[in-house]
Coordinates of N, CA and C in Angstrom, one line a residue:
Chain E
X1277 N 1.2 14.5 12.3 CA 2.0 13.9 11.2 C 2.1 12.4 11.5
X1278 N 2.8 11.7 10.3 CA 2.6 10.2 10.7 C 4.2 10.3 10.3
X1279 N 4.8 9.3 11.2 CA 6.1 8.4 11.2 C 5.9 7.2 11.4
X1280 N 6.6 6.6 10.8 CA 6.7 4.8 10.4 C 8.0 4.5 10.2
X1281 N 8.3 4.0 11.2 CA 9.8 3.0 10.8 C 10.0 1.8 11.1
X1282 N 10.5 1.5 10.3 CA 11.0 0.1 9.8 C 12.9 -0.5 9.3
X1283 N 12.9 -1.1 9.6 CA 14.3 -1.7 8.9 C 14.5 -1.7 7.6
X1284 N 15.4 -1.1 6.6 CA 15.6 -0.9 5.2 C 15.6 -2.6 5.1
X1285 N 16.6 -3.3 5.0 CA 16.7 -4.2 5.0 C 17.3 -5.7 6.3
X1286 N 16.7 -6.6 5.2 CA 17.2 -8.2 6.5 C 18.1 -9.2 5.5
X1287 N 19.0 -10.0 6.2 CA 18.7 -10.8 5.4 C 18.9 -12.3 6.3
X1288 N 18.1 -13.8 5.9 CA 18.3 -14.7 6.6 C 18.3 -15.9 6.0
X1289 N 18.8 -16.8 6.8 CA 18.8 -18.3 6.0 C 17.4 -19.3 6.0
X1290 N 17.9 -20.1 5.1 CA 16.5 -20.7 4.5 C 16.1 -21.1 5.9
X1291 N 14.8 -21.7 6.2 CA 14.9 -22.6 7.5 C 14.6 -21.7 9.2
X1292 N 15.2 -20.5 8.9 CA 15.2 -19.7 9.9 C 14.6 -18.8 10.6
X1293 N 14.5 -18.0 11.7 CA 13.3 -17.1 12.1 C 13.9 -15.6 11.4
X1294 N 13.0 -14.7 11.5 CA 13.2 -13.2 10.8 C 12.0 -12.7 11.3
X1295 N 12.5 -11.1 12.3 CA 11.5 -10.5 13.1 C 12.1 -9.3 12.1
X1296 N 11.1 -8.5 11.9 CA 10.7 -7.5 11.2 C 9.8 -6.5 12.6
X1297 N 10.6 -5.3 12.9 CA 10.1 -4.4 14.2 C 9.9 -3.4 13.5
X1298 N 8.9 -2.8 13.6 CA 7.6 -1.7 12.9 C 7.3 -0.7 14.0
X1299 N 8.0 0.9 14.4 CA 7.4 1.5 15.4 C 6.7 2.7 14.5
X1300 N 5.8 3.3 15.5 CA 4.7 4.3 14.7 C 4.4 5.2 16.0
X1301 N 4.5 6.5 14.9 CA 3.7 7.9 15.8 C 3.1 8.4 14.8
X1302 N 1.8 8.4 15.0 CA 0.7 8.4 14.0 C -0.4 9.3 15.3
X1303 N -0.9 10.4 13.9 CA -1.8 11.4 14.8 C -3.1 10.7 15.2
X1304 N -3.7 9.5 14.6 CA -4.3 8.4 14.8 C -4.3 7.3 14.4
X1305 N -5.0 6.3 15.3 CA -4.7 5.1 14.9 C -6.2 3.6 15.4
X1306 N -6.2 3.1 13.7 CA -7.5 2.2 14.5 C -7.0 0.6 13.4
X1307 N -5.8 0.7 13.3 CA -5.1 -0.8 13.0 C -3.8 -0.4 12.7
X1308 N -2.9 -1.9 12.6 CA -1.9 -1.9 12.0 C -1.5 -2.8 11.1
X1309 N -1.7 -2.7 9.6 CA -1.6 -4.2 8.4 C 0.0 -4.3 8.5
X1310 N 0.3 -5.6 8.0 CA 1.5 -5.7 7.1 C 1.1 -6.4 6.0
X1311 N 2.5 -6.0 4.9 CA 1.7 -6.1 3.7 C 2.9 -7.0 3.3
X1312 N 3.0 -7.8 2.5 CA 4.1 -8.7 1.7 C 3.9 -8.1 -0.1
X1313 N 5.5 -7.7 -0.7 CA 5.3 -7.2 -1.7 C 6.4 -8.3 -2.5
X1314 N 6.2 -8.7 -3.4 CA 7.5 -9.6 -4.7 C 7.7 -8.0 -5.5
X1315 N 9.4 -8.3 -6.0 CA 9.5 -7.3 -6.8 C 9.0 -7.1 -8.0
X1316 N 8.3 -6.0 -8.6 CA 7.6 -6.2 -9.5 C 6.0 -6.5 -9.3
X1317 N 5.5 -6.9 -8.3 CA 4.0 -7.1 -8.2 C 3.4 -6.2 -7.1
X1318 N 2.3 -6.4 -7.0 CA 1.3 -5.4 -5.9 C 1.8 -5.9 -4.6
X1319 N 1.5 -5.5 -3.5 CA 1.5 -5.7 -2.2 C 0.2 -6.4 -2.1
X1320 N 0.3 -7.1 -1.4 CA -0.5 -8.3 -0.7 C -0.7 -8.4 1.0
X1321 N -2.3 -8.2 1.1 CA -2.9 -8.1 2.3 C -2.2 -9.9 3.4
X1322 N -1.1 -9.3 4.6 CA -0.5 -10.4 5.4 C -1.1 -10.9 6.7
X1323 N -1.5 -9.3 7.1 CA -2.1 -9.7 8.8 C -2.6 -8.2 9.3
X1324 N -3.6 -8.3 10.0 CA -3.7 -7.5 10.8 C -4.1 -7.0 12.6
X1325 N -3.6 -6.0 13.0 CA -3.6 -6.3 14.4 C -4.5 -5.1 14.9
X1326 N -5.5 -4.8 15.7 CA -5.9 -4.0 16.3 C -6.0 -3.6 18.2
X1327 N -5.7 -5.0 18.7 CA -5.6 -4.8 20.1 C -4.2 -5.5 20.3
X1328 N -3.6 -5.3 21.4 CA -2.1 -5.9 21.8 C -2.4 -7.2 21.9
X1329 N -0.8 -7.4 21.5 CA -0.8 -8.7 21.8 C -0.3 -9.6 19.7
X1330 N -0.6 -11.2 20.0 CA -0.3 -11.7 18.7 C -1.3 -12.4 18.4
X1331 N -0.6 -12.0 16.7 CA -2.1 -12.5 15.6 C -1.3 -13.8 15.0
X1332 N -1.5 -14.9 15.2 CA -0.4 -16.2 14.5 C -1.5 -17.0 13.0
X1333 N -0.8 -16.7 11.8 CA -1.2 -17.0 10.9 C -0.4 -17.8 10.0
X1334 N -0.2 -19.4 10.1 CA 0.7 -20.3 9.6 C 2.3 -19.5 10.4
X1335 N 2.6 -19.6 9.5 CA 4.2 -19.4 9.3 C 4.6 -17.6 9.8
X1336 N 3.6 -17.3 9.9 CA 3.5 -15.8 9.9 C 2.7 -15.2 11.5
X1337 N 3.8 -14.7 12.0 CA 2.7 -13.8 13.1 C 3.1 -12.4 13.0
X1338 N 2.1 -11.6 13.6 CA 2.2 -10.2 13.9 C 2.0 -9.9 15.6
X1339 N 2.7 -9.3 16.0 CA 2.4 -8.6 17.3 C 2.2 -7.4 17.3
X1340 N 1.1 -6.7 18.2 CA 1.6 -5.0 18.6 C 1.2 -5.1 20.0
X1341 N 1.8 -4.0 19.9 CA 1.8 -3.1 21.5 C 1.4 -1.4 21.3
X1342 N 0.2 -1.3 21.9 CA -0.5 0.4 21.2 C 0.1 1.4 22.2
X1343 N 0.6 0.6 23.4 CA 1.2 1.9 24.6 C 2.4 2.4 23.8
X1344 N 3.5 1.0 23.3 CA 5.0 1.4 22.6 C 5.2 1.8 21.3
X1345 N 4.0 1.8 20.8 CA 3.8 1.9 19.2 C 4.9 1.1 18.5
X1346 N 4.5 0.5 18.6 CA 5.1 -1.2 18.3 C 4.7 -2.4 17.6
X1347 N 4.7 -2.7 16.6 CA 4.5 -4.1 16.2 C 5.4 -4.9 15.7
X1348 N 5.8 -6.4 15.4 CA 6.6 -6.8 14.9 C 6.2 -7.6 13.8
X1349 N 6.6 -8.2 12.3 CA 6.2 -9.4 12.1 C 7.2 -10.3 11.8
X1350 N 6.8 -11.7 12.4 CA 7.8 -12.8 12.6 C 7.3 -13.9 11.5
X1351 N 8.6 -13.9 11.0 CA 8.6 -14.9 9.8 C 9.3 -16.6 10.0
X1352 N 8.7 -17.5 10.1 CA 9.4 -18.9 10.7 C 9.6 -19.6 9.5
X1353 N 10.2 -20.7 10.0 CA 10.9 -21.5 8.6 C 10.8 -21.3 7.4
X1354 N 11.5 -19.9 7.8 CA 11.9 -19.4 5.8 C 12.1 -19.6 4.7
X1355 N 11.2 -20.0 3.8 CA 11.4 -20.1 2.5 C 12.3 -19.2 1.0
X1356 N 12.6 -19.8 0.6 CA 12.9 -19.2 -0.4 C 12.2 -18.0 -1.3
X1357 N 11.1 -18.1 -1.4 CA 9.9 -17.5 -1.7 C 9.1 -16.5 0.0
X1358 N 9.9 -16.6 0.6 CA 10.0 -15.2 1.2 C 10.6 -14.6 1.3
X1359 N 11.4 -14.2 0.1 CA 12.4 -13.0 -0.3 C 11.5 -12.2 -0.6
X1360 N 11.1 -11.0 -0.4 CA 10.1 -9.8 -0.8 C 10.2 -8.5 0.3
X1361 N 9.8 -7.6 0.4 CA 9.5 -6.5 0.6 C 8.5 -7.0 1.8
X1362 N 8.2 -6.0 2.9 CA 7.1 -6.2 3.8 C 7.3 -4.6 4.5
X1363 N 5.9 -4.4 4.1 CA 4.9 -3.0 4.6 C 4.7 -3.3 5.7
X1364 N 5.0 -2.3 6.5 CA 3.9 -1.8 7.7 C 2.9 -0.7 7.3
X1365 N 1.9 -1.1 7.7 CA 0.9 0.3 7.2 C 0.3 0.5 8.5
X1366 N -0.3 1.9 8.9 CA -1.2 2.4 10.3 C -2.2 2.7 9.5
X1367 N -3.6 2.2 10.1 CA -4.4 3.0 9.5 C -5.2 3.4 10.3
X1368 N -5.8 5.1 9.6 CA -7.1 5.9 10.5 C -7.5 6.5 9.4
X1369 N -9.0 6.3 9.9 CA -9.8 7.1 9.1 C -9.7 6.1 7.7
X1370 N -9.9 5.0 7.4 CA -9.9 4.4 6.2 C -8.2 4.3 5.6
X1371 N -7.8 5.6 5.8 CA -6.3 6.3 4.9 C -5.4 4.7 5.7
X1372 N -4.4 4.6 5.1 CA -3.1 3.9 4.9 C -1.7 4.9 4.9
X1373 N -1.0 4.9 6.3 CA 0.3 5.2 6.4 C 1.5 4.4 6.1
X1374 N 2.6 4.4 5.3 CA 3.0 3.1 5.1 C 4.5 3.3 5.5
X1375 N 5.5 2.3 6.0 CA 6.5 2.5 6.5 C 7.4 2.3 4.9
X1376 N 8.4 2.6 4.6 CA 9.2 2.6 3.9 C 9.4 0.9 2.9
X1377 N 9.1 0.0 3.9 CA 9.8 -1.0 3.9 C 10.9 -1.9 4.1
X1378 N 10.7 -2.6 4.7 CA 12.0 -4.1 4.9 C 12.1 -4.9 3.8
X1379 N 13.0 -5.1 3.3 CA 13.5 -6.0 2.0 C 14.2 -7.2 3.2
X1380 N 13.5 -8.5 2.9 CA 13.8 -9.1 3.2 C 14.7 -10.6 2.0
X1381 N 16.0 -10.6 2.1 CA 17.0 -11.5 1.4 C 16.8 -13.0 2.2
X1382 N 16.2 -14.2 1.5 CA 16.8 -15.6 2.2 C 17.8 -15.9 1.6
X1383 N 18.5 -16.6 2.3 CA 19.5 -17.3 1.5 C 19.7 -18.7 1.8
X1384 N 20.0 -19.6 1.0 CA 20.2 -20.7 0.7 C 21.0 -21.6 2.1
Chain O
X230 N -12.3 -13.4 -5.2 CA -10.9 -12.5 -5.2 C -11.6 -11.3 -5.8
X231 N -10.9 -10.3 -5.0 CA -11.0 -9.0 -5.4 C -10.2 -8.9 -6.6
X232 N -10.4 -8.1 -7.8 CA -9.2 -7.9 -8.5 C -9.5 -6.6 -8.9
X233 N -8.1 -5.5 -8.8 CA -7.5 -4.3 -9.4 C -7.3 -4.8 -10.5
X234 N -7.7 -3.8 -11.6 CA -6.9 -4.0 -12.7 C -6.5 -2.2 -12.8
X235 N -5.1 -2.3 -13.7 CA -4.9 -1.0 -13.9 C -4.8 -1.0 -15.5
X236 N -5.0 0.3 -15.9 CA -4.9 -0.2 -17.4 C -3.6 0.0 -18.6
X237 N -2.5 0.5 -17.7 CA -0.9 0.3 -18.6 C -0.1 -0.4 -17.3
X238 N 0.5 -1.3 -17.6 CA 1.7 -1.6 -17.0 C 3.4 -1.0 -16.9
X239 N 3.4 -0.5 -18.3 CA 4.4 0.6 -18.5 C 3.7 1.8 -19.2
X240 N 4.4 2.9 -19.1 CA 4.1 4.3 -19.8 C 5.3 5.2 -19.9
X241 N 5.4 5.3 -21.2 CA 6.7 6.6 -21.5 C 6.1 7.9 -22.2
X242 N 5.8 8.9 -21.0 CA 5.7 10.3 -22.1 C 6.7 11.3 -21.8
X243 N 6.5 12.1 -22.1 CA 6.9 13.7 -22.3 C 6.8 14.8 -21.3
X244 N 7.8 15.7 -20.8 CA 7.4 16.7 -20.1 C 6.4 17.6 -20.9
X245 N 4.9 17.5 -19.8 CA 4.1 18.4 -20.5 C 3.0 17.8 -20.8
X246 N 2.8 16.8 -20.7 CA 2.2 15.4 -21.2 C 0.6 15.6 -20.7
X247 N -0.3 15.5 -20.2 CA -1.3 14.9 -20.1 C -1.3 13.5 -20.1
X248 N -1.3 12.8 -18.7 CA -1.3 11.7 -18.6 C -2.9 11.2 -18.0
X249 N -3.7 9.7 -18.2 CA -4.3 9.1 -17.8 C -3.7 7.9 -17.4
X250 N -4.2 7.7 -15.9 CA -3.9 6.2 -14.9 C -5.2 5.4 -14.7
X251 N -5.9 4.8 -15.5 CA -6.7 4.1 -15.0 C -7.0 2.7 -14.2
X252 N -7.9 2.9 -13.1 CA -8.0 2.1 -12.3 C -9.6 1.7 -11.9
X253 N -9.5 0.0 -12.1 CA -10.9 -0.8 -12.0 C -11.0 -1.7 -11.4
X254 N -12.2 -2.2 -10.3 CA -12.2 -3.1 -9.4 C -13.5 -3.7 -9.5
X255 N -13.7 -4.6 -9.2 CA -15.0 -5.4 -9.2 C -15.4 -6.0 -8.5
X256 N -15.4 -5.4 -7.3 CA -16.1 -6.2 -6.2 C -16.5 -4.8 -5.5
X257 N -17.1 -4.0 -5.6 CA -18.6 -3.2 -5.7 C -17.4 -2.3 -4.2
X258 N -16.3 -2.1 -4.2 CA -15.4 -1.3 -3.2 C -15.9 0.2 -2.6
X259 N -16.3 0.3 -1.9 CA -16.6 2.0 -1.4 C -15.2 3.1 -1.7
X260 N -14.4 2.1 -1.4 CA -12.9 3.5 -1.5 C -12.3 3.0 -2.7
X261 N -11.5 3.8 -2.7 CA -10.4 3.4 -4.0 C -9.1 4.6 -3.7
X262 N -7.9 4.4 -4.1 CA -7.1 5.1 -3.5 C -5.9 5.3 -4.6
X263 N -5.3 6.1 -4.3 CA -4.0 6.2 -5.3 C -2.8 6.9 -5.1
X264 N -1.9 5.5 -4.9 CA -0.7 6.0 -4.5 C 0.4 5.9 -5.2
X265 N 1.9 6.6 -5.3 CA 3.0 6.4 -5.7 C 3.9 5.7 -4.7
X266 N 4.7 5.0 -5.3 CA 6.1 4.0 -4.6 C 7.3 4.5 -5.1
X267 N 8.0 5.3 -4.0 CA 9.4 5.7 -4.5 C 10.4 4.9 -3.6
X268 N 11.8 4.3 -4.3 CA 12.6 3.7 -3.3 C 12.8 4.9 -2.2
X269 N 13.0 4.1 -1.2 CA 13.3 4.6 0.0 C 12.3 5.3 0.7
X270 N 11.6 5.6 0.3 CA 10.1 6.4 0.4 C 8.8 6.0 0.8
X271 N 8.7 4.6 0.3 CA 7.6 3.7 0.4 C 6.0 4.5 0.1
X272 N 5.5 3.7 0.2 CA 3.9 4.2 -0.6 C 3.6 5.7 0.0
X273 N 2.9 6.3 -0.9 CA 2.8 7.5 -0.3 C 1.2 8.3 -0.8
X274 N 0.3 8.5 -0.5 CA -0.6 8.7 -0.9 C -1.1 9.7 -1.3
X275 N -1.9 9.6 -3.0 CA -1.9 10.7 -3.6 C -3.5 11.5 -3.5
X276 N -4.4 10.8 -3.8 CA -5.5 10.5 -3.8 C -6.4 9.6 -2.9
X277 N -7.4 10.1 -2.8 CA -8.6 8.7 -2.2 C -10.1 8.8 -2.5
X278 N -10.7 8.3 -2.5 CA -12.0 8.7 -3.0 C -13.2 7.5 -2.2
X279 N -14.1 8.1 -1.3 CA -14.6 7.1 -0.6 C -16.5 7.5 -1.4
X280 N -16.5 7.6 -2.3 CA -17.9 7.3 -3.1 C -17.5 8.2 -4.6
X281 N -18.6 8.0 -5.1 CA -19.0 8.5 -6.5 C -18.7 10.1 -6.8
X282 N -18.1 10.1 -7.6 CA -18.1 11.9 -7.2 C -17.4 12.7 -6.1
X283 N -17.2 11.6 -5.3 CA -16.1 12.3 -4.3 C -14.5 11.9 -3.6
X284 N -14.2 13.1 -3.7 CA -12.6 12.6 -3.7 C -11.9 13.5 -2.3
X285 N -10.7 12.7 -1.7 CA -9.8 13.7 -0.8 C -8.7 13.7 -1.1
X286 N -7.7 14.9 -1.1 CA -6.6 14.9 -0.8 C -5.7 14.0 0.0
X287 N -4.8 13.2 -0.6 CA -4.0 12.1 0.5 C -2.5 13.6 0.5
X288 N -1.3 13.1 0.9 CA 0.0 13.7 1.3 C 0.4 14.0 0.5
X289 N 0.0 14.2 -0.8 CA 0.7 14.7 -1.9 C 0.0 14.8 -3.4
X290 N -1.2 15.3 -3.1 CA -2.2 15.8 -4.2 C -1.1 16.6 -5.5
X291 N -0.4 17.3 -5.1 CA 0.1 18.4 -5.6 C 0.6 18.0 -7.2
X292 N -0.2 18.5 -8.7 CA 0.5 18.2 -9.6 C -0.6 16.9 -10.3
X293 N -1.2 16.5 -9.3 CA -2.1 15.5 -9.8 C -3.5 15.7 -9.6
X294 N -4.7 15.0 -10.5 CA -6.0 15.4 -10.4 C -6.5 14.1 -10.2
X295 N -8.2 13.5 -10.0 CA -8.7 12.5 -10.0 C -9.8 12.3 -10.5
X296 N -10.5 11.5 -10.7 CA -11.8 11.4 -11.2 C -12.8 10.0 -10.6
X297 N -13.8 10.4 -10.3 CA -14.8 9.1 -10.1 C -15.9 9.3 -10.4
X298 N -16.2 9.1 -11.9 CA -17.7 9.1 -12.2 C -19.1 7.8 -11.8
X299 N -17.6 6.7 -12.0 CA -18.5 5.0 -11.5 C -17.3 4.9 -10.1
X300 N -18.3 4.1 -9.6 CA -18.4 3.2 -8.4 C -16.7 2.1 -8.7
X301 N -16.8 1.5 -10.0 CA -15.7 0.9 -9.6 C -14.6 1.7 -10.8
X302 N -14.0 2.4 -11.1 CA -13.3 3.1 -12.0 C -13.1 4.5 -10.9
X303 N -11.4 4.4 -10.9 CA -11.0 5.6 -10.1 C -9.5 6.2 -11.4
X304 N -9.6 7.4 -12.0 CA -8.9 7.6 -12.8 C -7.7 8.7 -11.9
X305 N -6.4 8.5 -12.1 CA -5.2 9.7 -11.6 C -4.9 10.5 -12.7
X306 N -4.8 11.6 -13.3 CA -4.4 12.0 -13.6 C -3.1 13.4 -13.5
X307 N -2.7 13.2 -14.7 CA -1.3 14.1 -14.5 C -1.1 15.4 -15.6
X308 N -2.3 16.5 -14.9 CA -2.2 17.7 -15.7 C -1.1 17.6 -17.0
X309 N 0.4 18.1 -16.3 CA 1.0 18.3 -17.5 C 2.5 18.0 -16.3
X310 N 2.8 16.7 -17.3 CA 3.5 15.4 -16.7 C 4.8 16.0 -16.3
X311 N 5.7 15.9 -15.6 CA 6.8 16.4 -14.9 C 8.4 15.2 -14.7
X312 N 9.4 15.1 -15.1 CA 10.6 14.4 -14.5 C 9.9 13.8 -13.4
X313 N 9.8 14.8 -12.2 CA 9.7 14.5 -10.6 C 8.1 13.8 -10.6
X314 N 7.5 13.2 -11.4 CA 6.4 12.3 -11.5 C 6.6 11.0 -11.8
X315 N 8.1 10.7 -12.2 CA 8.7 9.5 -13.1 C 8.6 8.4 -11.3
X316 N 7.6 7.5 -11.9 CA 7.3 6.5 -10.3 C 6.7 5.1 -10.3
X317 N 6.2 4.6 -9.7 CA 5.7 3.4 -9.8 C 4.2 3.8 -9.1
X318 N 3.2 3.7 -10.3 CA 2.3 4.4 -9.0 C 0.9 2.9 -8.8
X319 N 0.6 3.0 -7.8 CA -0.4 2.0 -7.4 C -1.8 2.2 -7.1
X320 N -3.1 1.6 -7.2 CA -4.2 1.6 -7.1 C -4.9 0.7 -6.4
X321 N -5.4 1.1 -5.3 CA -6.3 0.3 -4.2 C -7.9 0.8 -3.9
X322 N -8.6 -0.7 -3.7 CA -9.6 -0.5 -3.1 C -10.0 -0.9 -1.7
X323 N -10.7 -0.9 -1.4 CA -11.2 -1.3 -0.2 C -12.7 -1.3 0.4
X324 N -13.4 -2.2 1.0 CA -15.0 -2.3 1.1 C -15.6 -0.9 1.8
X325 N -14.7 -0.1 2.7 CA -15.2 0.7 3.8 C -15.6 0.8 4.3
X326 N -15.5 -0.8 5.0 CA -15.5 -0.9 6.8 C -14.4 -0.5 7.5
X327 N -15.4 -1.0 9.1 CA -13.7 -0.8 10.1 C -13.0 -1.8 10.2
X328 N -12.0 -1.9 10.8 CA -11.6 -3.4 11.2 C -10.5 -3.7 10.3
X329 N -10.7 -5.6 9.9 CA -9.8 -6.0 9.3 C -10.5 -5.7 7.3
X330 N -11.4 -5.4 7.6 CA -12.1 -4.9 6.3 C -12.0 -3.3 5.7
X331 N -11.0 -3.2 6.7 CA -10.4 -1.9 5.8 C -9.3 -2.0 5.0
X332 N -8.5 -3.5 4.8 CA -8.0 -4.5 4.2 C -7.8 -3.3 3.1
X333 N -6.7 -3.0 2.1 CA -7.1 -2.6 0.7 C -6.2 -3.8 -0.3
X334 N -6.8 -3.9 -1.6 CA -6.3 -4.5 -2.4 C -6.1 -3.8 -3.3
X335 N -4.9 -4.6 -4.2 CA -3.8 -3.4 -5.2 C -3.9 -4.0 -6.0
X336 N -3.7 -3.1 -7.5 CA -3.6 -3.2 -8.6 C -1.9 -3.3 -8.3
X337 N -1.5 -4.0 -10.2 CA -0.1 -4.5 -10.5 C 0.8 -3.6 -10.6
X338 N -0.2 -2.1 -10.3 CA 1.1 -0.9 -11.0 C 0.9 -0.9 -12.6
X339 N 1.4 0.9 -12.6 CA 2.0 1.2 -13.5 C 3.2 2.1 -13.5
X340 N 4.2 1.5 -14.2 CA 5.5 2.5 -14.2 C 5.1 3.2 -15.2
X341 N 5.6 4.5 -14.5 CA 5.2 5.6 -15.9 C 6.5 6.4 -15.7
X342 N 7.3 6.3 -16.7 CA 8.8 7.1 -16.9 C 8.4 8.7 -17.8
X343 N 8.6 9.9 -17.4 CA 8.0 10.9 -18.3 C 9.9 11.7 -18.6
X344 N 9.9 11.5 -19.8 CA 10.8 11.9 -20.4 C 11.3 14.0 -20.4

């Protein structure tokens, strides 16, 4: 079976850091995406990680750890326009496991 | 850019209904996939289809059918439409590599409310 959890929600100020922690028990596993969603639109491909350790992309990084089934994604000088939703997905075998979601709130 | 397109953005039918979801991509994708988004639930996968004519069971087949005659057109359908079908359902492709190229890209959704 696959489990995925994640934080229902966050909320943080403009300017600020925001870690998003993503753990997984998944019957396999050969990545781990996160996905950034606006309300109302598709999910959008953010980062992905397949060996430990961090993936640093602008403003955005991802870590995992495959012993703790663990990743995190860390969001830096938050914008306003990173109010949205953020996926963790496992994937094996092509297929997409997806965590529930983090709603992430900035605020002013 | 890859682009999904789906072809309703909203949909209101009927218990009983015969529904069509279609879904189109243009960038020559091996897979295509089809899932629903329930709050609190998060994506959940209905379908997937990794070539022409062939299709798998994702977590929740049940109630729903699919089709892939072309390469880039993956259709969902919904026998005979149900309350507990009322969802936001989504459409993805993907090249069918390993790696970071298993990447999938999504169509805008369609809300389909069945009365």
């Amino acid at each position: 079976g696959q489990n995925i959890d994640q934080p229902t929600e966050m909320t943080a100020t403009e300017g600020a850091i925001v870690q998003i922690n993503c753990t997984y028990q998944t019957s396999g596993f050969n990545g781990l995406f996160w996905y950034q969603q606006h309300a109302g639109e598709a999910p959008t491909f953010l980062s992905y990680n397949v060996l430990d350790g961090l993936e640093e992309k602008g403003r955005f990084s991802s870590f995992l750890s495959r012993s703790k089934g663990y990743s995190y994604l860390l969001l830096k000088e938050l914008q306003m326009k990173d109010s949205a939703s953020y996926l963790c997905a496992v994937t094996n075998d092509y297929k997409l496991s997806f965590g529930a979601g983090t709603t992430v709130t900035v605020r002013a | 850019d890859v682009k999904v397109t789906q072809s309703s953005r909203y949909l209101v039918k009927r218990t009983g209904e015969k529904v069509f979801l279609e879904c189109v991509q243009d960038m020559d994708h091996e897979n295509m996939f089809w899932y629903r988004q329930d709050p609190g639930l998060g994506l959940r996968l209905i379908y997937f289809s990794y070539d022409v004519k062939m299709k798998e069971k994702g977590d929740i087949p049940e109630g729903y059918s699919v089709s892939r005659e072309k390469k880039e057109r993956f259709s969902l359908i919904l026998e005979s439409a149900s309350t507990n079908q009322t969802s936001m359902y989504l459409c993805a492709s993907s090249l069918g590599l390993a790696g970071v190229q298993e990447t999938q890209y999504f169509g805008p959704g369609t809300r389909l409310l069945v009365l």
